[in-house]
Amino acid sequence: QKEVEQDPGPLSVPEGAIVSLNCTYSNSAFQYFMWYRQYSRKGPELLMYTYSSGNKEDGRFTAQVDKSSKYISLFIRDSQPSDSATYLCAMSPRRNTPLVFGKGTRLSVIA
Amino acid sequence: EAQVTQNPRYLITVTGKKLTVTCSQNMNHEYMSWYRQDPGLGLRQIYYSMNVEATDKGDVPEGYKVSRKEKRNFPLILESPSPNQTSLYFCASSLGSKGGPGRATDTQYFGPGTRLTVL
């Protein structure tokens, strides 16, 4: 079993839809959970950051971490065409240790 | 402007010809790292550095070398490139150990990428 599993998609939704992106992981030591967004031909940029469990909301984006289920989610409300990108989950057990990335989910929001 | 820069952005080379990809950051970050991104495999860490003269292997270090002589620079060296090192490479940096855990200190800022083809 891979350390981090993420459905690669592609996922295509109409503008305004609620999008749910997910990752599962096997290492119970992971404490730092992040979501990166990567536009085509660009480097990833941090979208959401969560330490330990719980929910974090930032505008249209909500990140959820369920450590008991080893499952993290990213929700995008009122999705826009500008949200079309690849979304990568990433996690690590301690600060300043290598991040383990999911393979990324490619999202297209159709106007 | 705070940024991570990489050069070159695109490189086509031949097997065995030594090359260096430079990475520089202007944010006074302690932590720097190199990743490669391949279709179906995602982002994998090659090497990372906690500070000057402190480097360590990531998940896929074979065939690569790094050095960290100055805080701002973290070059990636391929002594004898092979076709299986054809990939998209990203350098990243973060603030590092100063301060407690949090988005500000733990965010990794990525460079624009270097697309390398080894023939």
Coordinates of C-alpha atoms in Angstrom, one line a residue:
Chain A
Q1 CA 0.0 0.0 0.0
K2 CA 1.4 3.4 -1.0
E3 CA 1.9 5.9 1.8
V4 CA -0.5 8.5 0.3
E5 CA -3.3 7.6 -2.2
Q6 CA -5.0 10.2 -4.3
D7 CA -7.4 9.7 -7.1
P8 CA -5.7 11.2 -10.2
G9 CA -9.0 12.1 -11.9
P10 CA -9.4 13.9 -14.2
L11 CA -12.5 15.5 -12.5
S12 CA -14.7 17.7 -14.6
V13 CA -17.4 19.8 -13.0
P14 CA -19.6 22.7 -14.0
E15 CA -19.0 26.2 -12.7
G16 CA -20.6 26.8 -9.3
A17 CA -20.4 23.1 -8.3
I18 CA -19.0 22.0 -4.9
V19 CA -15.8 20.0 -5.4
S20 CA -14.5 17.3 -3.0
L21 CA -11.0 16.1 -3.3
N22 CA -9.6 13.4 -1.1
C23 CA -6.5 11.6 0.0
T24 CA -6.0 8.6 2.2
Y25 CA -2.7 7.7 4.0
S26 CA -1.2 4.8 5.9
N27 CA 1.3 6.4 8.2
S28 CA -0.3 7.3 11.5
A29 CA 2.7 9.5 12.4
F30 CA 1.7 12.2 9.9
Q31 CA 0.7 15.4 11.6
Y32 CA 1.2 18.1 9.0
F33 CA -1.3 18.1 6.2
M34 CA -1.3 20.5 3.2
W35 CA -3.0 21.0 -0.1
Y36 CA -1.0 22.5 -3.0
R37 CA -2.5 23.8 -6.2
Q38 CA -0.5 23.4 -9.4
Y39 CA -1.4 25.2 -12.6
S40 CA -0.1 23.9 -15.9
R41 CA 3.6 24.7 -16.4
K42 CA 3.9 26.2 -12.9
G43 CA 5.3 25.1 -9.6
P44 CA 2.9 24.0 -6.8
E45 CA 1.7 26.7 -4.4
L46 CA 0.4 26.1 -0.9
L47 CA -3.4 26.4 -0.7
M48 CA -4.3 25.0 2.7
Y49 CA -2.3 24.0 5.8
T50 CA -3.5 22.0 8.8
Y51 CA -1.6 20.8 11.8
S52 CA -3.1 17.7 13.4
S53 CA -6.8 17.2 13.1
G54 CA -9.8 19.4 12.4
N55 CA -11.2 21.7 9.8
K56 CA -9.7 24.8 8.3
E57 CA -11.6 27.3 6.2
D58 CA -10.2 30.0 3.9
G59 CA -12.7 31.7 1.6
R60 CA -14.2 29.1 -0.7
F61 CA -11.8 26.4 0.4
T62 CA -12.2 24.1 3.4
A63 CA -9.7 21.5 4.5
Q64 CA -10.6 18.6 6.7
V65 CA -8.4 16.1 8.5
D66 CA -9.7 12.9 10.0
K67 CA -6.7 11.2 11.6
S68 CA -8.8 8.3 13.0
S69 CA -9.7 7.4 9.4
K70 CA -6.4 8.5 7.9
Y71 CA -8.4 10.6 5.5
I72 CA -8.1 14.3 4.4
S73 CA -10.3 16.3 2.2
L74 CA -10.4 19.6 0.4
F75 CA -13.7 21.2 -0.5
I76 CA -14.1 23.9 -3.0
R77 CA -17.4 25.9 -2.9
D78 CA -18.8 27.8 -5.9
S79 CA -16.0 26.5 -8.1
Q80 CA -14.7 28.8 -10.8
P81 CA -12.9 28.1 -14.1
S82 CA -9.8 29.6 -12.5
D83 CA -9.8 26.7 -10.1
S84 CA -8.9 24.4 -12.9
A85 CA -5.6 22.9 -11.9
T86 CA -4.0 19.9 -10.3
Y87 CA -4.5 19.6 -6.6
L88 CA -1.8 17.8 -4.6
C89 CA -2.2 16.6 -1.0
A90 CA 1.0 16.5 1.0
M91 CA 1.9 15.5 4.5
S92 CA 4.8 14.9 6.9
P93 CA 5.3 13.5 10.4
R94 CA 7.5 16.3 11.7
R95 CA 8.5 19.8 10.7
N96 CA 11.2 20.2 8.1
T97 CA 11.1 16.5 7.1
P98 CA 10.4 15.4 3.6
L99 CA 6.8 16.0 2.5
V100 CA 5.1 13.0 1.0
F101 CA 2.9 14.0 -1.8
G102 CA -0.2 12.4 -3.4
K103 CA 0.0 12.0 -7.1
G104 CA -2.5 14.9 -7.6
T105 CA -6.0 15.2 -8.9
R106 CA -6.6 17.1 -12.1
L107 CA -9.6 19.3 -11.9
S108 CA -11.4 21.1 -14.7
V109 CA -14.2 23.6 -14.0
I110 CA -16.3 24.2 -17.1
A111 CA -17.9 27.6 -17.6
Chain B
E1 CA 9.7 40.2 -5.0
A2 CA 10.1 37.1 -2.8
Q3 CA 10.8 34.1 -5.1
V4 CA 12.6 30.9 -5.9
T5 CA 14.4 30.9 -9.2
Q6 CA 15.7 28.0 -11.2
N7 CA 18.0 27.9 -14.2
P8 CA 17.8 26.7 -16.8
R9 CA 14.1 26.3 -17.3
Y10 CA 14.5 23.9 -20.2
L11 CA 17.5 21.7 -20.9
I12 CA 18.1 18.9 -23.5
T13 CA 21.4 17.0 -23.0
V14 CA 23.0 13.7 -23.8
T15 CA 23.8 10.7 -21.6
G16 CA 26.9 11.2 -19.4
K17 CA 27.3 14.9 -19.8
K18 CA 27.6 16.5 -16.4
L19 CA 25.1 19.3 -15.7
T20 CA 24.0 21.6 -12.9
V21 CA 20.6 23.1 -12.3
T22 CA 20.8 26.2 -10.1
C23 CA 18.3 27.2 -7.5
S24 CA 18.3 30.5 -5.6
Q25 CA 15.9 32.0 -3.1
N26 CA 15.8 35.6 -1.8
M27 CA 13.7 35.0 1.4
N28 CA 16.5 34.0 3.8
H29 CA 15.0 30.6 4.1
E30 CA 16.8 27.9 6.0
Y31 CA 15.2 24.8 4.4
M32 CA 15.6 24.0 0.7
S33 CA 14.8 20.9 -1.3
W34 CA 14.7 19.4 -4.7
Y35 CA 11.9 17.4 -6.2
R36 CA 11.3 15.6 -9.4
Q37 CA 7.8 15.2 -10.9
D38 CA 6.9 12.4 -13.2
P39 CA 3.6 11.4 -14.8
G40 CA 1.9 8.7 -12.7
L41 CA 4.5 9.0 -9.9
G42 CA 3.8 12.5 -8.6
L43 CA 6.3 14.7 -6.8
R44 CA 9.2 12.9 -5.1
Q45 CA 11.9 14.5 -3.0
I46 CA 15.5 14.0 -4.2
Y47 CA 17.5 15.9 -1.5
Y48 CA 16.9 18.5 1.1
S49 CA 18.9 20.9 3.2
M50 CA 18.1 22.1 6.7
N51 CA 20.8 24.9 6.5
V52 CA 24.2 25.7 5.1
E53 CA 26.4 22.6 4.9
A54 CA 23.5 20.4 6.1
T55 CA 22.1 18.2 3.4
D56 CA 20.3 14.9 3.5
K57 CA 18.8 12.3 1.1
G58 CA 15.2 12.3 0.1
D59 CA 13.3 9.4 -1.5
V60 CA 15.1 9.3 -4.8
P61 CA 18.7 10.5 -4.4
E62 CA 20.5 8.1 -6.7
G63 CA 22.3 9.8 -9.5
Y64 CA 22.1 13.2 -8.0
K65 CA 24.4 15.4 -5.8
V66 CA 23.7 18.7 -4.0
S67 CA 25.6 21.3 -2.1
R68 CA 24.6 24.1 0.2
K69 CA 27.6 26.5 0.6
E70 CA 25.5 29.6 0.9
K71 CA 22.0 30.0 2.4
R72 CA 20.4 31.3 -0.8
N73 CA 21.7 28.7 -3.2
F74 CA 21.1 25.0 -3.6
P75 CA 22.3 23.6 -6.9
L76 CA 21.4 20.1 -8.1
I77 CA 24.2 18.3 -9.9
L78 CA 23.8 15.3 -12.2
E79 CA 27.4 13.9 -12.7
S80 CA 26.5 11.5 -15.4
P81 CA 22.9 12.0 -16.5
S82 CA 20.9 9.0 -17.9
P83 CA 17.6 8.9 -19.8
N84 CA 15.7 7.8 -16.6
Q85 CA 16.5 11.2 -15.2
T86 CA 14.4 12.9 -17.8
S87 CA 11.8 14.7 -15.7
L88 CA 10.4 18.0 -14.4
Y89 CA 12.5 19.3 -11.5
F90 CA 11.4 21.7 -8.8
C91 CA 13.3 23.5 -6.2
A92 CA 11.5 24.6 -3.0
S93 CA 12.3 26.5 0.1
S94 CA 10.7 27.3 3.5
L95 CA 11.5 29.3 6.5
G96 CA 12.6 26.3 8.4
S97 CA 13.0 25.8 12.1
K98 CA 12.6 29.4 13.3
G99 CA 9.3 29.8 15.3
G100 CA 6.7 27.2 16.0
P101 CA 4.7 25.1 13.5
G102 CA 2.4 27.1 11.3
R103 CA 1.6 28.0 7.8
A104 CA 4.2 30.9 7.8
T105 CA 7.1 28.8 8.8
D106 CA 6.2 25.5 7.1
T107 CA 5.0 26.7 3.7
Q108 CA 7.3 25.5 0.9
Y109 CA 7.6 27.9 -1.9
F110 CA 8.3 26.2 -5.2
G111 CA 10.4 27.5 -8.2
P112 CA 9.0 27.5 -11.7
G113 CA 10.5 24.2 -12.6
T114 CA 13.2 22.9 -14.9
R115 CA 12.3 20.5 -17.7
L116 CA 15.2 18.2 -18.4
T117 CA 15.5 15.7 -21.2
V118 CA 18.4 13.3 -21.3
L119 CA 18.9 11.6 -24.7

